[in-house]
Short mmCIF file of C-alpha atoms and ligand atoms in Angstrom, two decimals:
data_model
loop_
_atom_site.label_atom_id
_atom_site.label_comp_id
_atom_site.label_asym_id
_atom_site.label_seq_id
_atom_site.Cartn_x
_atom_site.Cartn_y
_atom_site.Cartn_z
CA MET A 1 144.15 24.64 115.88
CA ALA A 2 141.80 24.33 118.81
CA LEU A 3 138.43 26.27 118.34
CA THR A 4 135.65 26.78 120.33
CA PHE A 5 132.11 27.91 119.69
CA ARG A 6 129.92 29.67 121.95
CA LYS A 7 125.98 30.01 121.18
CA LEU A 8 124.31 33.10 120.30
CA HIS A 9 120.61 31.42 120.14
CA PRO A 10 119.13 28.61 122.02
CA THR A 11 118.71 26.44 119.17
CA PHE A 12 121.33 27.66 116.58
CA VAL A 13 124.20 30.19 115.69
CA ALA A 14 127.54 30.23 117.27
CA GLU A 15 130.42 32.49 117.60
CA VAL A 16 133.57 30.71 116.78
CA SER A 17 136.71 31.73 118.78
CA ALA A 18 139.63 33.67 117.06
CA VAL A 19 140.58 32.25 113.91
CA GLU A 20 142.20 33.50 110.86
CA LEU A 21 140.34 31.79 107.95
CA ARG A 22 142.19 33.41 104.95
CA ARG A 23 145.16 31.52 106.67
CA VAL A 24 143.45 28.17 107.55
CA GLY A 25 143.96 25.29 105.11
CA ASP A 26 144.68 22.25 107.25
CA ARG A 27 141.96 19.37 106.99
CA ASP A 28 141.36 19.08 110.54
CA THR A 29 140.41 22.78 111.42
CA LEU A 30 138.32 22.74 108.23
CA ASP A 31 136.52 19.53 109.46
CA ARG A 32 136.13 21.24 113.08
CA ILE A 33 134.40 24.22 111.38
CA ARG A 34 132.20 21.87 109.23
CA ALA A 35 131.12 19.93 112.17
CA GLY A 36 130.27 23.29 113.90
CA MET A 37 128.23 23.94 110.67
CA ASP A 38 126.06 20.62 111.09
CA GLU A 39 125.67 21.66 114.80
CA TYR A 40 124.84 25.20 114.78
CA ALA A 41 123.57 25.95 111.12
CA VAL A 42 125.23 29.50 111.24
CA LEU A 43 129.07 30.68 112.35
CA VAL A 44 129.98 33.99 113.25
CA PHE A 45 133.80 34.56 112.73
CA ARG A 46 135.12 37.89 113.95
CA GLU A 47 137.61 39.98 112.41
CA GLN A 48 137.90 38.36 108.79
CA MET A 49 140.01 40.82 106.69
CA PHE A 50 139.73 39.16 103.38
CA THR A 51 140.21 40.30 99.99
CA ASP A 52 138.02 39.21 97.28
CA GLU A 53 140.39 36.34 96.14
CA GLU A 54 141.08 35.18 99.87
CA GLN A 55 137.45 34.78 100.63
CA LEU A 56 136.88 32.78 97.00
CA ALA A 57 139.83 30.68 97.81
CA PHE A 58 138.81 29.86 101.56
CA ALA A 59 135.38 29.22 100.08
CA GLN A 60 136.91 26.76 97.75
CA ARG A 61 138.93 25.19 100.24
CA PHE A 62 136.10 24.87 102.69
CA ASP A 63 133.42 23.54 100.49
CA GLY A 64 134.40 22.87 96.95
CA VAL A 65 132.42 24.37 93.97
CA LEU A 66 130.93 27.70 93.76
CA HIS A 67 127.49 29.37 92.63
CA THR A 68 127.55 31.37 89.76
CA LYS A 69 124.23 31.25 88.47
CA THR A 70 122.83 34.23 90.59
CA GLY A 71 119.61 36.21 89.39
CA ALA A 72 121.62 39.49 89.61
CA ALA A 73 124.10 37.97 87.09
CA ALA A 74 120.98 37.36 84.78
CA LEU A 75 120.80 41.12 84.94
CA GLY A 76 124.05 42.58 83.97
CA LYS A 77 127.78 41.99 84.70
CA SER A 78 129.05 42.23 88.01
CA ARG A 79 131.45 45.16 89.06
CA LEU A 80 133.54 42.92 91.04
CA GLY A 81 134.42 40.88 87.72
CA THR A 82 133.11 37.65 89.02
CA GLU A 83 129.93 36.25 89.27
CA ALA A 84 131.22 33.80 91.84
CA LEU A 85 131.22 36.50 94.32
CA ALA A 86 127.74 37.86 94.76
CA ASP A 87 127.99 42.17 95.20
CA ILE A 88 125.51 42.52 98.27
CA SER A 89 125.71 46.36 98.37
CA ASN A 90 123.74 49.47 97.39
CA VAL A 91 126.49 50.79 95.35
CA ASP A 92 127.28 51.27 91.73
CA GLU A 93 130.63 50.73 89.30
CA ASN A 94 131.79 53.89 90.61
CA GLY A 95 131.16 53.83 93.61
CA ASP A 96 128.17 55.80 93.84
CA LEU A 97 125.25 55.17 96.16
CA LEU A 98 122.13 53.59 93.93
CA LYS A 99 119.30 55.47 92.85
CA SER A 100 116.05 54.61 94.65
CA ASP A 101 114.76 53.29 91.07
CA ASP A 102 117.78 51.90 89.97
CA ARG A 103 116.75 48.17 88.64
CA ARG A 104 119.92 46.63 90.39
CA ARG A 105 118.39 48.38 93.34
CA MET A 106 115.15 47.11 93.08
CA TYR A 107 116.36 43.92 92.42
CA ALA A 108 118.20 43.61 95.46
CA LEU A 109 115.25 44.78 97.70
CA GLY A 110 114.30 40.99 97.20
CA ASN A 111 116.91 40.01 99.83
CA ARG A 112 114.39 41.65 102.61
CA LEU A 113 112.03 38.57 101.97
CA TRP A 114 113.09 35.42 104.00
CA HIS A 115 114.68 32.92 101.57
CA THR A 116 117.42 30.36 101.20
CA ASP A 117 120.18 31.73 98.64
CA ALA A 118 120.30 29.57 95.12
CA SER A 119 117.29 27.49 95.96
CA PHE A 120 116.17 28.78 92.35
CA GLN A 121 118.97 26.74 90.81
CA ASP A 122 119.62 22.91 90.64
CA PRO A 123 121.92 21.86 92.34
CA PRO A 124 120.88 24.63 94.96
CA GLY A 125 123.39 26.66 97.37
CA ARG A 126 124.60 24.80 100.16
CA TYR A 127 126.69 27.35 102.39
CA SER A 128 126.74 31.22 101.68
CA MET A 129 129.77 33.13 103.35
CA LEU A 130 128.92 36.62 103.57
CA SER A 131 131.92 39.07 104.65
CA ALA A 132 131.42 42.53 106.06
CA ARG A 133 133.69 45.52 104.44
CA VAL A 134 131.65 48.62 104.64
CA LEU A 135 128.91 48.99 107.06
CA PRO A 136 126.86 51.80 107.91
CA PRO A 137 126.66 53.85 111.35
CA VAL A 138 123.05 52.77 111.41
CA SER A 139 121.86 49.21 112.38
CA ALA A 140 121.40 47.15 108.76
CA ASP A 141 120.99 43.99 110.37
CA THR A 142 120.43 40.01 109.11
CA GLU A 143 118.20 37.67 110.44
CA PHE A 144 118.70 34.02 110.35
CA ALA A 145 115.67 31.49 110.84
CA ASP A 146 116.18 28.07 112.12
CA MET A 147 114.25 25.56 109.70
CA ARG A 148 115.62 22.35 111.87
CA ALA A 149 114.13 23.75 114.95
CA ALA A 150 111.02 24.97 112.99
CA TYR A 151 110.68 21.42 111.46
CA ASP A 152 111.03 19.62 114.97
CA ALA A 153 108.36 21.81 116.30
CA LEU A 154 105.59 20.60 113.58
CA ASP A 155 103.01 18.00 115.14
CA ALA A 156 102.92 14.69 113.99
CA GLU A 157 100.14 14.96 111.25
CA LEU A 158 101.62 17.80 109.49
CA LYS A 159 104.87 16.20 109.46
CA SER A 160 103.53 12.98 107.83
CA LYS A 161 101.71 15.72 105.64
CA LEU A 162 104.90 17.50 104.17
CA GLU A 163 106.34 14.03 103.28
CA GLY A 164 107.36 13.42 99.81
CA LEU A 165 106.10 16.81 98.82
CA ARG A 166 108.14 18.54 96.23
CA VAL A 167 108.34 22.73 95.50
CA HIS A 168 109.21 24.42 92.59
CA HIS A 169 111.34 27.57 93.48
CA SER A 170 111.68 30.59 91.25
CA ILE A 171 113.39 33.69 91.60
CA ALA A 172 111.21 35.44 88.63
CA TYR A 173 108.44 34.25 91.13
CA SER A 174 109.62 36.20 94.51
CA ARG A 175 110.73 39.07 92.43
CA GLN A 176 107.56 39.40 90.93
CA VAL A 177 105.87 39.32 94.40
CA LEU A 178 107.62 42.94 94.68
CA GLY A 179 106.73 44.32 91.47
CA PHE A 180 109.59 43.61 89.94
CA GLU A 181 109.73 41.93 86.36
CA PHE A 182 112.63 40.22 84.76
CA SER A 183 112.76 40.61 80.73
CA PRO A 184 111.92 37.12 78.99
CA GLU A 185 115.45 37.09 78.08
CA GLU A 186 116.58 37.20 81.58
CA GLN A 187 113.87 34.43 82.51
CA GLU A 188 115.20 32.08 80.09
CA LYS A 189 118.38 31.89 82.27
CA LEU A 190 116.43 31.67 85.57
CA LYS A 191 113.88 28.96 84.95
CA GLY A 192 113.70 27.81 88.08
CA ALA A 193 114.19 24.13 90.19
CA VAL A 194 112.52 21.61 92.05
CA HIS A 195 113.36 20.47 95.56
CA PRO A 196 112.21 18.54 98.11
CA LEU A 197 110.27 20.80 101.11
CA VAL A 198 112.13 18.70 103.93
CA ARG A 199 115.81 18.11 103.44
CA THR A 200 117.86 15.95 105.59
CA ASN A 201 121.51 16.50 106.18
CA PRO A 202 123.34 13.49 105.29
CA ARG A 203 125.87 13.77 107.76
CA THR A 204 123.83 14.04 110.79
CA GLN A 205 120.34 12.87 109.45
CA ARG A 206 118.86 16.41 111.03
CA ARG A 207 115.36 17.35 108.82
CA ALA A 208 114.90 20.90 107.95
CA LEU A 209 112.11 22.66 106.17
CA TYR A 210 113.22 24.26 103.09
CA LEU A 211 111.43 26.99 102.30
CA ALA A 212 112.04 30.52 100.75
CA SER A 213 110.56 33.52 99.24
CA HIS A 214 111.67 31.63 95.82
CA ALA A 215 109.13 28.61 96.34
CA SER A 216 106.34 29.24 94.34
CA ARG A 217 104.04 26.23 94.13
CA ILE A 218 104.11 22.44 95.22
CA ILE A 219 104.32 19.76 92.66
CA ASP A 220 100.97 18.22 91.90
CA TRP A 221 98.74 20.61 94.03
CA PRO A 222 96.67 23.33 92.77
CA VAL A 223 98.60 26.69 93.07
CA PRO A 224 96.84 28.86 95.44
CA GLU A 225 96.57 25.71 97.25
CA GLY A 226 100.47 25.12 97.50
CA ARG A 227 100.97 28.82 98.05
CA LEU A 228 99.16 28.99 101.10
CA PHE A 229 100.16 25.94 102.45
CA LEU A 230 103.99 27.42 101.89
CA ARG A 231 102.73 30.78 103.21
CA ASP A 232 101.58 29.36 106.57
CA LEU A 233 104.77 27.36 106.95
CA ILE A 234 106.67 30.23 106.67
CA GLU A 235 104.73 31.90 108.90
CA HIS A 236 105.38 29.06 111.37
CA ALA A 237 108.73 28.80 110.54
CA THR A 238 109.94 32.57 111.01
CA GLN A 239 108.27 32.83 114.75
CA PRO A 240 110.44 34.94 117.36
CA GLN A 241 111.65 31.78 119.08
CA PHE A 242 113.10 30.38 115.77
CA VAL A 243 114.92 33.75 114.74
CA TYR A 244 118.56 35.40 115.38
CA ARG A 245 119.09 38.82 114.35
CA HIS A 246 122.93 39.57 113.38
CA VAL A 247 124.37 42.82 114.24
CA TRP A 248 127.18 43.21 111.92
CA ARG A 249 130.45 44.31 113.07
CA ASP A 250 133.36 45.38 110.76
CA GLY A 251 135.26 42.40 109.62
CA ASP A 252 132.50 39.92 110.41
CA LEU A 253 132.20 36.64 108.14
CA VAL A 254 128.80 34.76 108.89
CA ILE A 255 128.86 31.24 107.04
CA TRP A 256 125.33 29.62 106.97
CA ASP A 257 123.98 26.38 106.28
CA ASN A 258 121.28 27.13 103.22
CA ARG A 259 119.66 23.79 103.88
CA ALA A 260 118.95 24.39 107.33
CA THR A 261 118.03 28.10 107.58
CA MET A 262 116.43 31.21 106.04
CA HIS A 263 117.81 34.63 106.42
CA ARG A 264 116.65 37.97 105.20
CA ALA A 265 118.08 41.53 105.29
CA ARG A 266 116.37 44.43 107.46
CA PRO A 267 116.18 47.79 105.79
CA PHE A 268 118.17 50.67 106.63
CA ASP A 269 118.54 54.30 104.81
CA ASP A 270 120.36 52.95 101.52
CA GLY A 271 119.83 56.29 99.85
CA LYS A 272 121.95 57.69 102.28
CA TYR A 273 124.59 55.19 103.66
CA ARG A 274 126.90 53.23 102.09
CA ARG A 275 126.91 49.15 102.91
CA GLU A 276 128.99 46.68 100.99
CA LEU A 277 129.08 42.94 101.87
CA ARG A 278 130.61 40.34 99.79
CA ARG A 279 128.93 36.63 99.47
CA VAL A 280 130.02 33.57 98.12
CA THR A 281 127.95 30.65 97.72
CA THR A 282 129.07 26.93 97.19
CA LEU A 283 126.77 24.33 95.51
CA ASP A 284 125.19 21.66 97.42
CA ILE A 285 127.12 18.57 95.51
CA GLU A 286 129.26 16.28 96.63
CA SER A 287 132.25 18.25 98.06
CA GLN A 288 135.59 18.34 96.25
CA ALA A 289 137.04 20.58 99.28
CA ILE A 290 140.14 19.45 101.09
FE1 FE2 B 301 120.44 35.83 100.41
#
């Protein structure tokens, strides 16, 4: 079917014309969406009334194998019954709001740091698909930053300095920054992973900074020097000209390319209002999708 893309930011992000993704299964339409992802890195689909099963099935049709080794999975079983469906919410298994000192809430607060999903795993995350199910009556937005535009804006000297650098990503590190500690048994499941600092989209050859709050050090560099350098790069890459703020509407599905963007949740009064979204992330491996 014919799809059109309306740009929502000067360098990335587009809203896609009406389509019912839970019923999309033909290769032609899926390829158009994949091409849209290559061009815009973030796509917004309106009025997608997914059940959990439909969202999981769409993610697999679209991009293959699902990521399940989340940080939350190391903390305990998901109320949703599968680790492939990340519970981006502030409610417990009884549907009650999490208390302010609940460990799951404190863990989830780490999503307010700029990050890219599952960079602490190998293979890391490729596409994340976040579905809005219950939204609060106050703003509770998500910001995205364009890591391709941020890379392009670096001067030639800095680009050559980045060449070949590799970075260790660890969710234990990003949570420690906020004062959250995993137990030794939990850390055992979350050892982290090493990825290049600059990644290239194999289909378009476009390069992007691969940064995240999980980025703990640069391999072969003194740790403080690497952390300072990563901090400078994140500061550069999250300047206003590279950032889009998504204001959620009921039924939104947003897909982003974790290889080419960072994102963060913005604060709201989560002790007062319910907010429930579901995320599915695919692994960055050769796609087995249709
Ligand atoms: Fe995330």
